[in-house]
Each structure stands twice: as structure tokens, then as C-alpha cells.
PDB file of C-alpha atoms in Angstrom:
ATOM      1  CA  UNK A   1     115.485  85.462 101.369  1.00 88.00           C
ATOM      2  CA  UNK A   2     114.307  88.769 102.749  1.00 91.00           C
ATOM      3  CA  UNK A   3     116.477  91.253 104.293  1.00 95.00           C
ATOM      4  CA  UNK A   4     115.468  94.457 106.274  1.00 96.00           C
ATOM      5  CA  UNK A   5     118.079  97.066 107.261  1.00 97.00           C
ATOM      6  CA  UNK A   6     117.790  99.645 109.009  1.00 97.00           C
ATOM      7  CA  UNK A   7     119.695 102.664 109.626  1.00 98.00           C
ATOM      8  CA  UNK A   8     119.092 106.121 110.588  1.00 98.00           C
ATOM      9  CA  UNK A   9     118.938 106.088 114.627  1.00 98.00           C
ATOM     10  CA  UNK A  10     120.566 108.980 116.665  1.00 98.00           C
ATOM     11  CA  UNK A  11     120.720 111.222 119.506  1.00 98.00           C
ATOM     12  CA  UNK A  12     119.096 113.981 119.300  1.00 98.00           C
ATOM     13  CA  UNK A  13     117.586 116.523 121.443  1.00 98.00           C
ATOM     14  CA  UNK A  14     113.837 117.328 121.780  1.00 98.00           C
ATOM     15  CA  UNK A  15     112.081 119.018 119.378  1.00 98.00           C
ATOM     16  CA  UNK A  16     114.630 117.656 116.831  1.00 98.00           C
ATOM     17  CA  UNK A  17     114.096 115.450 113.462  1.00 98.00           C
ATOM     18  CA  UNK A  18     115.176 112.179 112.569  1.00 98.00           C
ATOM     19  CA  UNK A  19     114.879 109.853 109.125  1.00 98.00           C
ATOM     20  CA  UNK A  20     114.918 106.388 109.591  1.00 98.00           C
ATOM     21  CA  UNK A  21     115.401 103.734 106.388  1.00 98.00           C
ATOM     22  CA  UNK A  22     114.534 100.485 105.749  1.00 97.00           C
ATOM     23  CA  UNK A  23     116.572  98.805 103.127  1.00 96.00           C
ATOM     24  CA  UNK A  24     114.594  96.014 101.827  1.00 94.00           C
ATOM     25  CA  UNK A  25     116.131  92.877  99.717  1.00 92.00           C
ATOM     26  CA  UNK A  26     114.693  90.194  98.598  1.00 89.00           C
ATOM     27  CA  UNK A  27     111.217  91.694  98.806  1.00 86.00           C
ATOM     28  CA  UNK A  28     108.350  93.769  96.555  1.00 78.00           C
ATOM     29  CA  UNK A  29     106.806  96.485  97.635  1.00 75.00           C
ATOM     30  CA  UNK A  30     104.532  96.044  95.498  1.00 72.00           C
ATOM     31  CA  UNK A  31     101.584  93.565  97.138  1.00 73.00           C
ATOM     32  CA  UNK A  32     102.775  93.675 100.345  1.00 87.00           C
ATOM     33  CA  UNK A  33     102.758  95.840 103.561  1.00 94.00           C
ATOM     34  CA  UNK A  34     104.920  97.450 105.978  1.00 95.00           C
ATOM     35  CA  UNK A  35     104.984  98.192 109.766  1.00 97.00           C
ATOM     36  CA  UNK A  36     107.017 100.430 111.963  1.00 98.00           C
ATOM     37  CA  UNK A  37     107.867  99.210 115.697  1.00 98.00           C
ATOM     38  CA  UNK A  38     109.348 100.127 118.576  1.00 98.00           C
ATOM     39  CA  UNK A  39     110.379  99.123 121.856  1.00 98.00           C
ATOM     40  CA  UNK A  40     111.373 100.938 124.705  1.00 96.00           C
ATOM     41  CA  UNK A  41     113.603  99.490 127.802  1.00 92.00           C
ATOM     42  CA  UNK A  42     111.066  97.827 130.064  1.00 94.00           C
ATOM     43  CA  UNK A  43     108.364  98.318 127.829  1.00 96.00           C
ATOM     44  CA  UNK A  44     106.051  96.438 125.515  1.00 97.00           C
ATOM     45  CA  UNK A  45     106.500  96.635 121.643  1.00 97.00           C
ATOM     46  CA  UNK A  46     104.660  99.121 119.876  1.00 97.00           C
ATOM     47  CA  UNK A  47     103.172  99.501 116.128  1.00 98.00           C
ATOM     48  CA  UNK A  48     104.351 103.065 115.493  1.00 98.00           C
ATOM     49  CA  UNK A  49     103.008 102.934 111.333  1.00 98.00           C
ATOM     50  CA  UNK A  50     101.853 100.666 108.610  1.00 97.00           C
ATOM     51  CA  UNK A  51     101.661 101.138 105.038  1.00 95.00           C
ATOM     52  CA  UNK A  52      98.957  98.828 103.754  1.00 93.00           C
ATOM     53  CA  UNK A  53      99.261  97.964  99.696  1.00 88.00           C
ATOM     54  CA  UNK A  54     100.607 101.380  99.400  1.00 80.00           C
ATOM     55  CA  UNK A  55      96.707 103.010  99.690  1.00 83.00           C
ATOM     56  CA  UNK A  56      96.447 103.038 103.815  1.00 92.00           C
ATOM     57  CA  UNK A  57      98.848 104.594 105.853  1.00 96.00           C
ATOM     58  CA  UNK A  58      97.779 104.471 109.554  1.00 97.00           C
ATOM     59  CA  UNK A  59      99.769 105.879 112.820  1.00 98.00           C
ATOM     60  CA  UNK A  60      99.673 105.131 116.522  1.00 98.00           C
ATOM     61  CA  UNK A  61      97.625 108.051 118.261  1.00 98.00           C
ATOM     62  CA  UNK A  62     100.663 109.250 119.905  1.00 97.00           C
ATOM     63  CA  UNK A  63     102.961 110.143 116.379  1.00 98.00           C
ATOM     64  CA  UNK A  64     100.167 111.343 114.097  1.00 98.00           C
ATOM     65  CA  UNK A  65     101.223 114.660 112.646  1.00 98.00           C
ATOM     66  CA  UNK A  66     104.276 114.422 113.644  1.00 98.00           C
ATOM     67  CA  UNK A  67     105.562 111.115 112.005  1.00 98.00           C
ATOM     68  CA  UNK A  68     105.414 110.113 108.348  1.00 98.00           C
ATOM     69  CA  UNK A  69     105.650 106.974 107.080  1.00 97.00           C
ATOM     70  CA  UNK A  70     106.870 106.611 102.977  1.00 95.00           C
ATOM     71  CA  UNK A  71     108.201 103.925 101.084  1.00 93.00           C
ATOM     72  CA  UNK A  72     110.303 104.324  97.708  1.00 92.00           C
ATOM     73  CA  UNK A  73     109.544 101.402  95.707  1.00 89.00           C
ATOM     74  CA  UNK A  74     112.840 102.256  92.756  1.00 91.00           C
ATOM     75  CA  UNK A  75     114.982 102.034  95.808  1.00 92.00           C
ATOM     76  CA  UNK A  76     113.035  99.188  98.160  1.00 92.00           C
ATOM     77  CA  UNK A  77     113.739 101.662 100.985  1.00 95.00           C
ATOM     78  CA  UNK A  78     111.365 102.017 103.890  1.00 96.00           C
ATOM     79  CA  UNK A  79     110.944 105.690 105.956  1.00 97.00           C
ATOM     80  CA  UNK A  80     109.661 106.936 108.985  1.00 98.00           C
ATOM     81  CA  UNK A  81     110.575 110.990 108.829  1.00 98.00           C
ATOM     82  CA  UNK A  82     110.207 111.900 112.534  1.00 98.00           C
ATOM     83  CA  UNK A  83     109.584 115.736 113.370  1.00 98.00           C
ATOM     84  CA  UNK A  84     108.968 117.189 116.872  1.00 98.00           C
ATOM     85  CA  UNK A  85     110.574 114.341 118.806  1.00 98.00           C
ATOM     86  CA  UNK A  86     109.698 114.140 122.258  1.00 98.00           C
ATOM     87  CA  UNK A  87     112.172 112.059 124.820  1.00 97.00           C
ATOM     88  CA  UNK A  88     108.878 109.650 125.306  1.00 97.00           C
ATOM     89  CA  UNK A  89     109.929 108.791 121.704  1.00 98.00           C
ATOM     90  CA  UNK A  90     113.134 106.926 122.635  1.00 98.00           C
ATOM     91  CA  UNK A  91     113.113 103.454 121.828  1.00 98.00           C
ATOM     92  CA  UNK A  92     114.704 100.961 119.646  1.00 98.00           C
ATOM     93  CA  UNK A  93     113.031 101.331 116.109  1.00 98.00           C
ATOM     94  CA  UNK A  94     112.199  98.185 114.162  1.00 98.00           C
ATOM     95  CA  UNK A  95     110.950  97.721 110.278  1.00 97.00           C
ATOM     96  CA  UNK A  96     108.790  94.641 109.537  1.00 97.00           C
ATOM     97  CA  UNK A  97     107.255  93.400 106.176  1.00 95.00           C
ATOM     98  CA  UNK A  98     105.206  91.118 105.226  1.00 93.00           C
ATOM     99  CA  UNK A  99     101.701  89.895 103.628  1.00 92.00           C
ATOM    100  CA  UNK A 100      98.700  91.659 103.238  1.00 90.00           C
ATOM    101  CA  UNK A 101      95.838  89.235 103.625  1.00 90.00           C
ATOM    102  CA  UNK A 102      91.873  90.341 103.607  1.00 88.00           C
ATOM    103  CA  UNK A 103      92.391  93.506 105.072  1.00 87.00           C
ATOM    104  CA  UNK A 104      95.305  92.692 107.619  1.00 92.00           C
ATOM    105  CA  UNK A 105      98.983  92.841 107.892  1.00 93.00           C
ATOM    106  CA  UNK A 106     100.629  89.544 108.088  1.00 94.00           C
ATOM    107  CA  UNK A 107     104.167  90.036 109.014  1.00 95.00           C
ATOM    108  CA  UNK A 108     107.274  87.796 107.991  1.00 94.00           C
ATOM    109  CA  UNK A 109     110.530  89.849 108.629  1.00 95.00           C
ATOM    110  CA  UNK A 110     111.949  91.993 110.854  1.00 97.00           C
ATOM    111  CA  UNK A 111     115.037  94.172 110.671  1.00 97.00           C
ATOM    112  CA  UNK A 112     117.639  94.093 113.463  1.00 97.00           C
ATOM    113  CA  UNK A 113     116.611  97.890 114.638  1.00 97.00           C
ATOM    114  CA  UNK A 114     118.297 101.203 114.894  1.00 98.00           C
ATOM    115  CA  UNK A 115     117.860 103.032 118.551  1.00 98.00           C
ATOM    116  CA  UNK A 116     116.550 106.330 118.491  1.00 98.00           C
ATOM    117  CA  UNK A 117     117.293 108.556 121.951  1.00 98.00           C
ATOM    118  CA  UNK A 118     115.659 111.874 121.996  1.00 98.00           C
ATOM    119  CA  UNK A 119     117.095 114.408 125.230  1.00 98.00           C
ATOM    120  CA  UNK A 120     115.137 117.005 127.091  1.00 95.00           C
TER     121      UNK A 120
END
């Protein structure tokens, strides 16, 4: 059975930096891919990242260069290093794994989140 943890989520102010993790168990990183989500209050969810078979790394317009995605297979973590965050940022922050199929991410599991709240 998979499990997906994650931990990391803070207040912080703007301009500030957060790591969030993604404890995987259960599950290779290996052949599979990854997704970060989030979801802010009153808002739909959004794909923040995705790590594709470990060779394609894409970001939502609105994080590039100041996100990064990782994953550390010897640990089955998960990480989204957030720089420069912006109070538009705040939002619960979800992991997801799951199947990469053709040239698409199938996800399976979800983590139960870790909120993120960035202050002006």
C-alpha cells in the first residue's frame, strides 16, 4: 500500500523560503511520476510541478524560477524548495504519485497535505 507524507508547511513572510517533503512508502521512484498540488480556500486545485520518469520536470507558469521540484530516490522523499514566496502562494500543498503511461501522468495517491501561508 502506498503512503505519501508530507511535511514541511509554515508561516512565513513574503519573500521567504520554504522546503516541503514527500515521504513516500510503499512506492518506486523509479518508473513512476510525481505531481505537486495545491489548493487555495475557495479556489480550484492546481498542478504546481511534475517530475516525469525522473527526465521532465515541468512547472506551472506562475512558480517557474522560483520553485524546484527534486526527488531523492535512497530516501523515497519528494521536494518542492520554494524561494521568493509571494502571499498568492498560500494554499494547502499536496504530493501525488502515480503511473506514467505514453507520455502522461496517471495519478494513484495523494498525501494528506501540509498548508503553506506566506504574509505580506
Amino acid at each position: 500500500q502506498v503512503q505519501l507524507v508530507e511535511s514541511g508547511g509554515d508561516s512565513v513572510q513574503a519573500g521567504g523560503s520554504l522546503r516541503l517533503s514527500c515521504a513516500a512508502s510503499g512506492y518506486t521512484f523509479n518508473s513512476g511520476c510525481e505531481k505537486w498540488f495545491r489548493q487555495a480556500p475557495g479556489k480550484e486545485r492546481e498542478e504546481v510541478a511534475e517530475i516525469f520518469l525522473s527526465v521532465r520536470i515541468t512547472y506551472t507558469d506562475s512558480v517557474k524560477g522560483r520553485f524546484t521540484a527534486s526527488k531523492d530516490k535512497t530516501k523515497s522523499t519528494l521536494y518542492l524548495q520554494m524561494d521568493s514566496l509571494k502571499p498568492e502562494d498560500t494554499a494547502m500543498y499536496y504530493c501525488a504519485a502515480g503511473q506514467a503511461i505514453a507520455s502522461t501522468c496517471h495519478i494513484r495517491n495523494w498525501g494528506q497535505g501540509t498548508q503553506v501561508t506566506v504574509s505580506s
